[in-house]
């Protein structure tokens, strides 16, 4: 069994939510050809969030150029949402824009040779927010995830007009490490339109800015930080939280920018936006609320969810854990697929069975090229075991699965977002984890299997 190792360098491969869901659906149909498959791409605030929300609401993507994480212009976008899904009462979604930080400051936009989280910037996030303000919408949803930055949102605030000054009154350059020199913030030039919109930050509430579980220590190494840089960034973000709280007039009374839920989202962007009056909210509450997800889970016979690494971190705000939790509210069984299986995989609440997608050790490059194939094959293997188990329970001893007389209901696959392949030590091969979010899968027989999210 491949084990995920936090100490190895991490690289990414991205599989869209739609592509991942289709791969799972293909695997299901190989075993149950007549199954109905309901594809529900789910998002966690990271890559693909804006496109997925625009597609699910009948909205549209608005292309833009903005400053990327290493200071070069990047081709990016924001979304203007359309109508909410049937059964969803949140009509405010029609007056909502989505800024996906990963689309302008994500790790995938940072060349491997330039991965220095002390130097990368969220300036482009602020530029996108400013572009959204030009549209006149009443609500801006900022999706946090898959970031390549650790500047606490300093760049975003600078793009929105804040001046970050050192002791000599000189403006700080980009990068989180520069915050060690921060003396004061001049907010007088902040875009006044920020007061006229509702800012919501969709984030993982378990991510905090400072301390031993702070964003620099937990995620800095994944973004290329050395142990020395981790400590440097931790000190810089402590300074950032103090000066933000002291100098920004819209920091809510009693707000804790150091340890408050979600303050560490996207390299601390959550804290910077909270200082502007943004409300950090659990990403599931914000992002899944428009999908009528619970009703679709209730109709499912089997819920299949997938993730890059299934381990002790999965219950800490990962989408598969949330899907499993919701599925269990309706008594639905849950199968989890994962790129790697780590410590704690068997203890994820709500997950009834799990399996890795790798049939054998293989090189990272091969796994990257074959991720869709591997996911479809793993789904097929898991479904054959489910079908076999159902037949054994029913007393059917016929060995030929192809001739089995099975009743099929809905086989739903949903929401697999990006596939993160993280490195794992497989004898002589390195393998990364596909960050697949969730999928729904329903099949019926003598028992009710589960839905895939």
Coordinates of C-alpha atoms in Angstrom, one line a residue:
X1 CA 0.0 0.0 0.0
X2 CA 1.6 3.3 -1.0
X3 CA 1.9 5.7 1.9
X4 CA 1.7 9.5 1.6
X5 CA 4.8 11.3 2.9
X6 CA 4.6 14.9 4.0
X7 CA 8.4 15.3 3.7
X8 CA 8.7 14.7 0.0
X9 CA 8.5 17.4 -2.6
X10 CA 5.0 17.8 -4.0
X11 CA 4.0 18.3 -7.6
X12 CA 0.6 18.5 -9.1
X13 CA -1.4 17.2 -12.0
X14 CA -4.9 18.6 -12.5
X15 CA -8.0 16.7 -13.6
X16 CA -11.1 18.8 -13.9
X17 CA -14.2 18.0 -11.9
X18 CA -16.0 17.0 -15.0
X19 CA -13.2 14.7 -16.3
X20 CA -12.8 13.0 -12.9
X21 CA -16.5 12.4 -12.7
X22 CA -16.6 11.0 -16.2
X23 CA -13.8 8.6 -15.4
X24 CA -15.7 7.3 -12.4
X25 CA -18.8 7.0 -14.5
X26 CA -17.0 5.0 -17.1
X27 CA -15.8 2.6 -14.5
X28 CA -19.3 2.2 -13.1
X29 CA -20.8 1.5 -16.6
X30 CA -18.3 -1.2 -17.3
X31 CA -19.9 -3.2 -14.5
X32 CA -23.5 -1.9 -14.6
X33 CA -24.1 -0.7 -18.1
X34 CA -27.7 0.3 -17.5
X35 CA -26.9 2.5 -14.5
X36 CA -28.1 6.1 -14.5
X37 CA -25.1 8.3 -13.6
X38 CA -25.7 11.8 -12.2
X39 CA -22.5 13.8 -12.5
X40 CA -22.3 16.6 -9.9
X41 CA -19.0 18.4 -10.1
X42 CA -18.3 19.8 -6.7
X43 CA -15.8 22.5 -5.8
X44 CA -13.7 23.3 -2.7
X45 CA -12.7 26.9 -3.6
X46 CA -9.5 25.8 -5.4
X47 CA -8.9 25.3 -9.1
X48 CA -12.0 25.1 -11.3
X49 CA -14.3 26.8 -8.7
X50 CA -15.3 29.8 -10.9
X51 CA -15.9 27.7 -14.0
X52 CA -17.9 25.0 -12.1
X53 CA -20.1 27.6 -10.3
X54 CA -20.7 29.5 -13.5
X55 CA -21.7 26.3 -15.3
X56 CA -24.0 25.1 -12.6
X57 CA -25.9 28.4 -12.4
X58 CA -26.0 29.3 -16.1
X59 CA -23.5 32.1 -15.5
X60 CA -20.4 33.0 -17.4
X61 CA -16.7 33.5 -17.1
X62 CA -15.2 36.9 -17.7
X63 CA -11.6 36.8 -19.0
X64 CA -9.0 39.2 -17.7
X65 CA -5.3 39.7 -17.5
X66 CA -3.8 40.2 -14.0
X67 CA -0.6 40.0 -12.1
X68 CA 0.4 36.4 -11.5
X69 CA 2.1 35.0 -8.3
X70 CA 5.6 35.7 -9.6
X71 CA 4.8 39.1 -10.9
X72 CA 4.2 38.3 -14.6
X73 CA 0.8 38.8 -16.3
X74 CA -1.4 35.8 -16.5
X75 CA -4.5 35.0 -18.5
X76 CA -7.2 34.6 -15.8
X77 CA -10.9 35.1 -15.2
X78 CA -13.7 35.7 -12.7
X79 CA -17.3 34.4 -12.8
X80 CA -20.6 36.1 -12.9
X81 CA -23.2 33.6 -11.6
X82 CA -26.6 33.0 -13.1
X83 CA -29.7 31.4 -11.6
X84 CA -29.5 29.0 -8.6
X85 CA -30.2 25.3 -9.1
X86 CA -33.8 24.1 -8.8
X87 CA -34.8 23.8 -5.2
X88 CA -32.3 26.4 -4.0
X89 CA -33.7 29.5 -2.5
X90 CA -30.6 31.6 -2.5
X91 CA -31.7 34.1 -5.1
X92 CA -28.8 36.4 -4.2
X93 CA -26.6 34.1 -6.3
X94 CA -27.8 36.0 -9.3
X95 CA -26.0 39.1 -7.9
X96 CA -22.8 37.3 -7.2
X97 CA -19.3 37.2 -8.7
X98 CA -16.7 34.6 -8.0
X99 CA -13.0 35.3 -7.7
X100 CA -11.0 32.1 -7.7
X101 CA -7.6 32.9 -6.2
X102 CA -6.0 29.8 -7.7
X103 CA -6.8 31.1 -11.2
X104 CA -4.5 34.1 -10.6
X105 CA -2.2 33.2 -7.7
X106 CA -2.3 29.4 -7.6
X107 CA 0.6 27.0 -7.2
X108 CA 0.2 25.7 -10.7
X109 CA 1.1 29.3 -12.0
X110 CA 4.4 29.2 -10.1
X111 CA 7.2 27.6 -12.2
X112 CA 9.0 24.9 -10.2
X113 CA 12.3 26.9 -10.3
X114 CA 10.6 29.9 -8.8
X115 CA 8.8 28.3 -5.9
X116 CA 9.6 30.6 -3.1
X117 CA 6.5 31.4 -1.0
X118 CA 8.4 34.3 0.6
X119 CA 8.4 36.1 -2.8
X120 CA 5.1 35.2 -4.4
X121 CA 2.2 37.6 -4.3
X122 CA -1.6 37.8 -4.2
X123 CA -1.6 41.1 -6.1
X124 CA -3.6 39.7 -8.9
X125 CA -6.4 38.6 -6.5
X126 CA -6.9 42.3 -5.6
X127 CA -6.8 43.2 -9.3
X128 CA -9.6 40.7 -10.0
X129 CA -11.7 42.0 -7.1
X130 CA -11.3 45.5 -8.5
X131 CA -12.4 44.3 -11.9
X132 CA -15.5 42.7 -10.2
X133 CA -16.3 46.0 -8.5
X134 CA -16.6 47.5 -11.9
X135 CA -19.5 45.2 -12.7
X136 CA -21.7 46.6 -9.9
X137 CA -22.5 43.2 -8.3
X138 CA -23.6 43.2 -4.7
X139 CA -21.7 40.2 -3.5
X140 CA -18.2 38.8 -4.2
X141 CA -17.3 35.3 -3.3
X142 CA -13.6 34.6 -3.0
X143 CA -12.7 30.9 -3.3
X144 CA -9.5 29.9 -1.5
X145 CA -7.5 26.9 -2.3
X146 CA -4.5 25.6 -4.3
X147 CA -2.6 28.8 -3.6
X148 CA 1.1 29.4 -4.4
X149 CA 1.5 32.3 -2.0
X150 CA 2.1 33.0 1.7
X151 CA 1.9 36.8 1.8
X152 CA -1.2 36.9 4.1
X153 CA -3.1 38.7 1.3
X154 CA -0.8 41.7 1.5
X155 CA -0.5 41.8 -2.3
X156 CA -4.3 41.8 -2.7
X157 CA -4.6 44.7 -0.3
X158 CA -2.0 46.7 -2.1
X159 CA -3.8 46.2 -5.4
X160 CA -7.0 47.5 -3.7
X161 CA -5.2 50.6 -2.6
X162 CA -3.6 50.0 0.8
X163 CA -0.1 51.2 1.3
X164 CA 2.2 48.9 3.3
X165 CA 5.0 51.0 4.8
X166 CA 8.3 50.3 6.5
X167 CA 9.8 52.3 9.3
X168 CA 11.2 54.8 6.8
X169 CA 7.8 55.3 5.1
X170 CA 8.8 53.4 2.0
X171 CA 6.3 51.0 0.5
X172 CA 7.1 47.3 0.8
X173 CA 7.8 45.2 -2.3
X174 CA 5.8 42.0 -3.0
X175 CA 6.3 38.9 -0.9
X176 CA 5.4 37.5 2.5
X177 CA 9.0 37.7 3.8
X178 CA 8.9 41.5 3.4
X179 CA 6.2 41.7 6.1
X180 CA 8.9 41.3 8.7
X181 CA 9.7 45.0 7.9
X182 CA 6.1 46.2 8.0
X183 CA 5.7 49.2 10.3
X184 CA 2.3 50.5 9.4
X185 CA -0.6 50.3 6.9
X186 CA -2.1 53.4 5.3
X187 CA -5.7 52.5 4.3
X188 CA -6.8 55.9 3.1
X189 CA -6.5 54.9 -0.6
X190 CA -8.5 51.6 -0.3
X191 CA -11.1 51.3 -3.0
X192 CA -14.2 52.9 -1.4
X193 CA -16.5 50.5 -3.3
X194 CA -15.5 47.7 -1.0
X195 CA -17.9 49.2 1.6
X196 CA -20.8 48.7 -0.9
X197 CA -20.4 44.9 -1.5
X198 CA -20.7 41.8 0.6
X199 CA -17.3 40.0 0.7
X200 CA -17.5 36.3 1.5
X201 CA -14.4 34.0 1.7
X202 CA -15.0 30.4 1.0
X203 CA -12.3 28.7 3.0
X204 CA -11.3 25.7 5.1
X205 CA -12.0 26.8 8.7
X206 CA -9.2 24.6 10.0
X207 CA -6.5 26.7 8.4
X208 CA -5.2 29.4 10.7
X209 CA -2.6 32.2 10.1
X210 CA -0.2 31.8 13.0
X211 CA 1.2 29.3 15.6
X212 CA 2.3 25.8 15.3
X213 CA -0.5 24.9 13.0
X214 CA -0.2 28.2 11.1
X215 CA -0.2 28.4 7.4
X216 CA 3.6 28.9 7.0
X217 CA 4.4 25.7 8.9
X218 CA 1.7 23.5 7.5
X219 CA 1.7 24.6 3.8
X220 CA 5.0 26.5 3.4
X221 CA 7.1 23.3 2.6
X222 CA 4.5 22.3 0.0
X223 CA 5.1 25.6 -1.8
X224 CA 8.9 25.3 -1.7
X225 CA 9.9 26.8 1.6
X226 CA 13.0 25.6 3.4
X227 CA 12.9 25.2 7.2
X228 CA 14.5 28.5 7.6
X229 CA 12.0 30.2 5.3
X230 CA 9.2 28.6 7.2
X231 CA 10.3 30.3 10.4
X232 CA 10.9 33.6 8.5
X233 CA 7.3 33.5 7.1
X234 CA 5.8 32.6 10.5
X235 CA 7.4 35.6 12.0
X236 CA 6.3 37.8 9.1
X237 CA 2.7 36.7 9.4
X238 CA 2.7 37.3 13.1
X239 CA 3.7 40.9 12.3
X240 CA 1.1 41.1 9.6
X241 CA -1.7 40.0 11.9
X242 CA -0.7 42.6 14.6
X243 CA -0.5 45.6 12.2
X244 CA -3.6 44.6 10.3
X245 CA -5.6 44.5 13.5
X246 CA -4.2 47.8 14.7
X247 CA -4.4 49.8 11.4
X248 CA -7.4 48.6 9.4
X249 CA -10.7 50.3 10.4
X250 CA -12.9 47.5 9.1
X251 CA -11.5 44.7 11.2
X252 CA -14.5 43.5 13.2
X253 CA -14.4 44.1 16.9
X254 CA -12.9 41.1 18.7
X255 CA -11.7 39.4 15.5
X256 CA -8.7 37.2 15.9
X257 CA -6.6 37.4 12.8
X258 CA -4.0 35.1 14.2
X259 CA -6.0 32.0 15.1
X260 CA -9.5 32.7 13.8
X261 CA -11.1 30.1 11.6
X262 CA -10.0 30.4 8.0
X263 CA -7.4 33.2 8.6
X264 CA -4.7 31.0 7.1
X265 CA -6.7 30.2 3.9
X266 CA -4.6 30.5 0.8
X267 CA -1.4 31.5 2.5
X268 CA -3.1 33.9 4.8
X269 CA -5.3 35.6 2.2
X270 CA -8.2 34.8 4.5
X271 CA -6.8 37.1 7.2
X272 CA -6.1 39.9 4.8
X273 CA -9.6 39.9 3.4
X274 CA -11.1 39.6 6.9
X275 CA -9.3 42.8 7.7
X276 CA -11.4 44.4 4.9
X277 CA -14.6 43.2 6.5
X278 CA -14.9 40.0 4.6
X279 CA -16.7 37.1 6.3
X280 CA -14.7 33.8 6.3
X281 CA -17.2 31.0 5.9
X282 CA -16.8 27.2 5.7
X283 CA -16.4 26.5 2.0
X284 CA -19.1 23.8 2.1
X285 CA -21.7 26.2 3.4
X286 CA -20.9 28.7 0.6
X287 CA -20.0 26.6 -2.3
X288 CA -22.3 23.6 -2.0
X289 CA -25.4 25.6 -0.9
X290 CA -26.5 26.3 -4.5
X291 CA -26.4 22.7 -5.7
X292 CA -29.3 21.1 -3.9
X293 CA -26.7 18.5 -2.9
X294 CA -28.6 16.9 0.0
X295 CA -31.6 16.1 -2.1
X296 CA -29.4 14.4 -4.7
X297 CA -27.6 12.4 -2.1
X298 CA -31.0 11.3 -0.7
X299 CA -31.8 9.7 -4.1
X300 CA -28.5 7.9 -4.4
X301 CA -27.9 4.3 -3.8
X302 CA -24.1 4.5 -3.6
X303 CA -22.0 7.6 -2.9
X304 CA -18.5 7.4 -4.3
X305 CA -16.0 10.1 -3.3
X306 CA -12.4 10.5 -4.4
X307 CA -9.4 12.4 -3.1
X308 CA -5.7 12.7 -3.7
X309 CA -4.7 11.3 -0.3
X310 CA -7.1 9.6 2.1
X311 CA -5.5 10.0 5.6
X312 CA -5.8 11.7 8.9
X313 CA -6.1 15.1 7.3
X314 CA -9.2 14.2 5.2
X315 CA -11.7 15.0 8.1
X316 CA -10.1 18.4 8.5
X317 CA -12.2 20.3 6.0
X318 CA -11.8 18.1 2.8
X319 CA -14.8 17.8 0.5
X320 CA -14.9 14.0 0.6
X321 CA -15.4 14.1 4.3
X322 CA -18.2 16.6 4.0
X323 CA -19.9 14.5 1.3
X324 CA -19.6 11.4 3.4
X325 CA -21.1 13.3 6.4
X326 CA -24.1 14.5 4.4
X327 CA -24.6 11.0 2.8
X328 CA -24.8 9.5 6.2
X329 CA -27.6 11.9 7.1
X330 CA -29.6 10.0 4.5
X331 CA -28.3 6.5 5.4
X332 CA -26.3 6.1 2.2
X333 CA -23.1 4.0 2.1
X334 CA -19.9 5.7 0.9
X335 CA -17.0 4.4 -1.1
X336 CA -13.8 6.5 -1.3
X337 CA -11.2 6.3 -4.0
X338 CA -7.7 7.8 -3.4
X339 CA -4.4 8.3 -5.1
X340 CA -2.6 7.3 -1.9
X341 CA -3.8 5.8 1.4
X342 CA -2.1 7.1 4.5
X343 CA -2.4 6.8 8.3
X344 CA -6.0 7.4 9.3
X345 CA -7.6 6.3 6.0
X346 CA -9.8 3.7 7.7
X347 CA -11.0 6.2 10.3
X348 CA -12.6 8.9 8.1
X349 CA -16.1 9.4 9.5
X350 CA -18.8 8.3 7.1
X351 CA -16.6 6.3 4.7
X352 CA -17.7 2.7 4.6
X353 CA -15.0 1.3 2.2
X354 CA -12.0 2.7 0.5
X355 CA -9.3 1.7 -2.0
X356 CA -6.3 3.2 -3.8
X357 CA -6.4 3.8 -7.6
X358 CA -2.9 2.4 -8.2
X359 CA -2.8 -1.3 -9.4
X360 CA 1.0 -1.4 -9.0
X361 CA 4.0 0.9 -8.3
X362 CA 4.7 3.2 -11.2
X363 CA 6.6 6.3 -12.0
X364 CA 5.1 9.7 -11.3
X365 CA 5.2 10.7 -15.0
X366 CA 3.3 7.5 -15.9
X367 CA 0.7 8.1 -13.2
X368 CA 0.2 11.7 -14.4
X369 CA -0.4 10.6 -18.0
X370 CA -2.8 7.8 -16.9
X371 CA -4.8 9.4 -14.1
X372 CA -8.2 9.2 -15.8
X373 CA -7.5 5.6 -16.8
X374 CA -6.4 4.7 -13.3
X375 CA -9.5 6.2 -11.8
X376 CA -11.8 4.5 -14.2
X377 CA -10.1 1.1 -13.6
X378 CA -10.2 1.5 -9.8
X379 CA -13.9 2.3 -10.0
X380 CA -14.5 -0.8 -12.0
X381 CA -12.6 -3.0 -9.6
X382 CA -14.5 -1.6 -6.6
X383 CA -17.9 -2.0 -8.3
X384 CA -17.2 -5.6 -9.2
X385 CA -16.5 -6.3 -5.6
X386 CA -19.7 -4.6 -4.6
X387 CA -21.7 -6.6 -7.2
X388 CA -20.0 -9.8 -6.1
X389 CA -20.8 -9.1 -2.5
X390 CA -24.4 -8.4 -3.3
X391 CA -24.7 -11.7 -5.2
X392 CA -23.1 -13.7 -2.4
X393 CA -25.5 -12.1 0.1
X394 CA -28.3 -13.1 -2.2
X395 CA -27.1 -16.7 -2.5
X396 CA -26.3 -16.4 -6.2
X397 CA -23.3 -18.7 -6.9
X398 CA -23.1 -18.0 -10.7
X399 CA -19.5 -17.0 -11.3
X400 CA -20.2 -15.0 -14.5
X401 CA -20.7 -11.4 -13.5
X402 CA -21.7 -10.5 -17.0
X403 CA -24.8 -12.7 -17.0
X404 CA -25.9 -11.6 -13.5
X405 CA -29.5 -10.4 -13.4
X406 CA -29.1 -7.1 -11.5
X407 CA -31.7 -4.4 -11.0
X408 CA -30.1 -1.0 -11.5
X409 CA -31.1 2.2 -10.0
X410 CA -29.3 5.5 -10.1
X411 CA -25.5 5.2 -10.2
X412 CA -24.5 8.7 -9.5
X413 CA -21.0 10.1 -9.8
X414 CA -20.3 13.6 -8.7
X415 CA -17.8 16.0 -8.1
X416 CA -14.2 15.3 -8.5
X417 CA -12.3 18.5 -8.7
X418 CA -8.6 18.7 -9.6
X419 CA -6.4 15.7 -9.4
X420 CA -3.4 16.4 -7.2
X421 CA -0.7 13.8 -7.6
X422 CA 1.5 14.1 -4.6
X423 CA 4.7 12.2 -4.3
X424 CA 4.7 8.9 -2.5
X425 CA 7.6 6.5 -2.1
X426 CA 6.6 3.4 -4.0
X427 CA 9.7 1.3 -4.0
X428 CA 11.6 3.0 -6.8
X429 CA 8.8 5.2 -8.0
X430 CA 7.3 8.5 -6.9
X431 CA 3.6 8.9 -7.1
X432 CA 1.5 11.9 -6.3
X433 CA -2.1 12.0 -5.2
X434 CA -5.0 13.0 -7.5
X435 CA -6.9 15.6 -5.7
X436 CA -10.3 14.4 -6.8
X437 CA -13.1 15.9 -4.9
X438 CA -16.4 13.9 -5.0
X439 CA -18.6 11.9 -7.2
X440 CA -22.0 10.3 -6.9
X441 CA -22.7 6.8 -7.9
X442 CA -25.9 4.8 -7.4
X443 CA -26.4 1.2 -8.1
X444 CA -29.1 -1.2 -6.8
X445 CA -29.5 -4.9 -6.3
X446 CA -30.4 -6.6 -3.1
X447 CA -28.6 -3.9 -1.2
X448 CA -28.3 -0.1 -1.6
X449 CA -24.7 0.8 -2.5
X450 CA -23.7 4.4 -2.1
X451 CA -23.5 7.7 -4.0
X452 CA -20.2 9.1 -5.2
X453 CA -19.3 12.7 -4.4

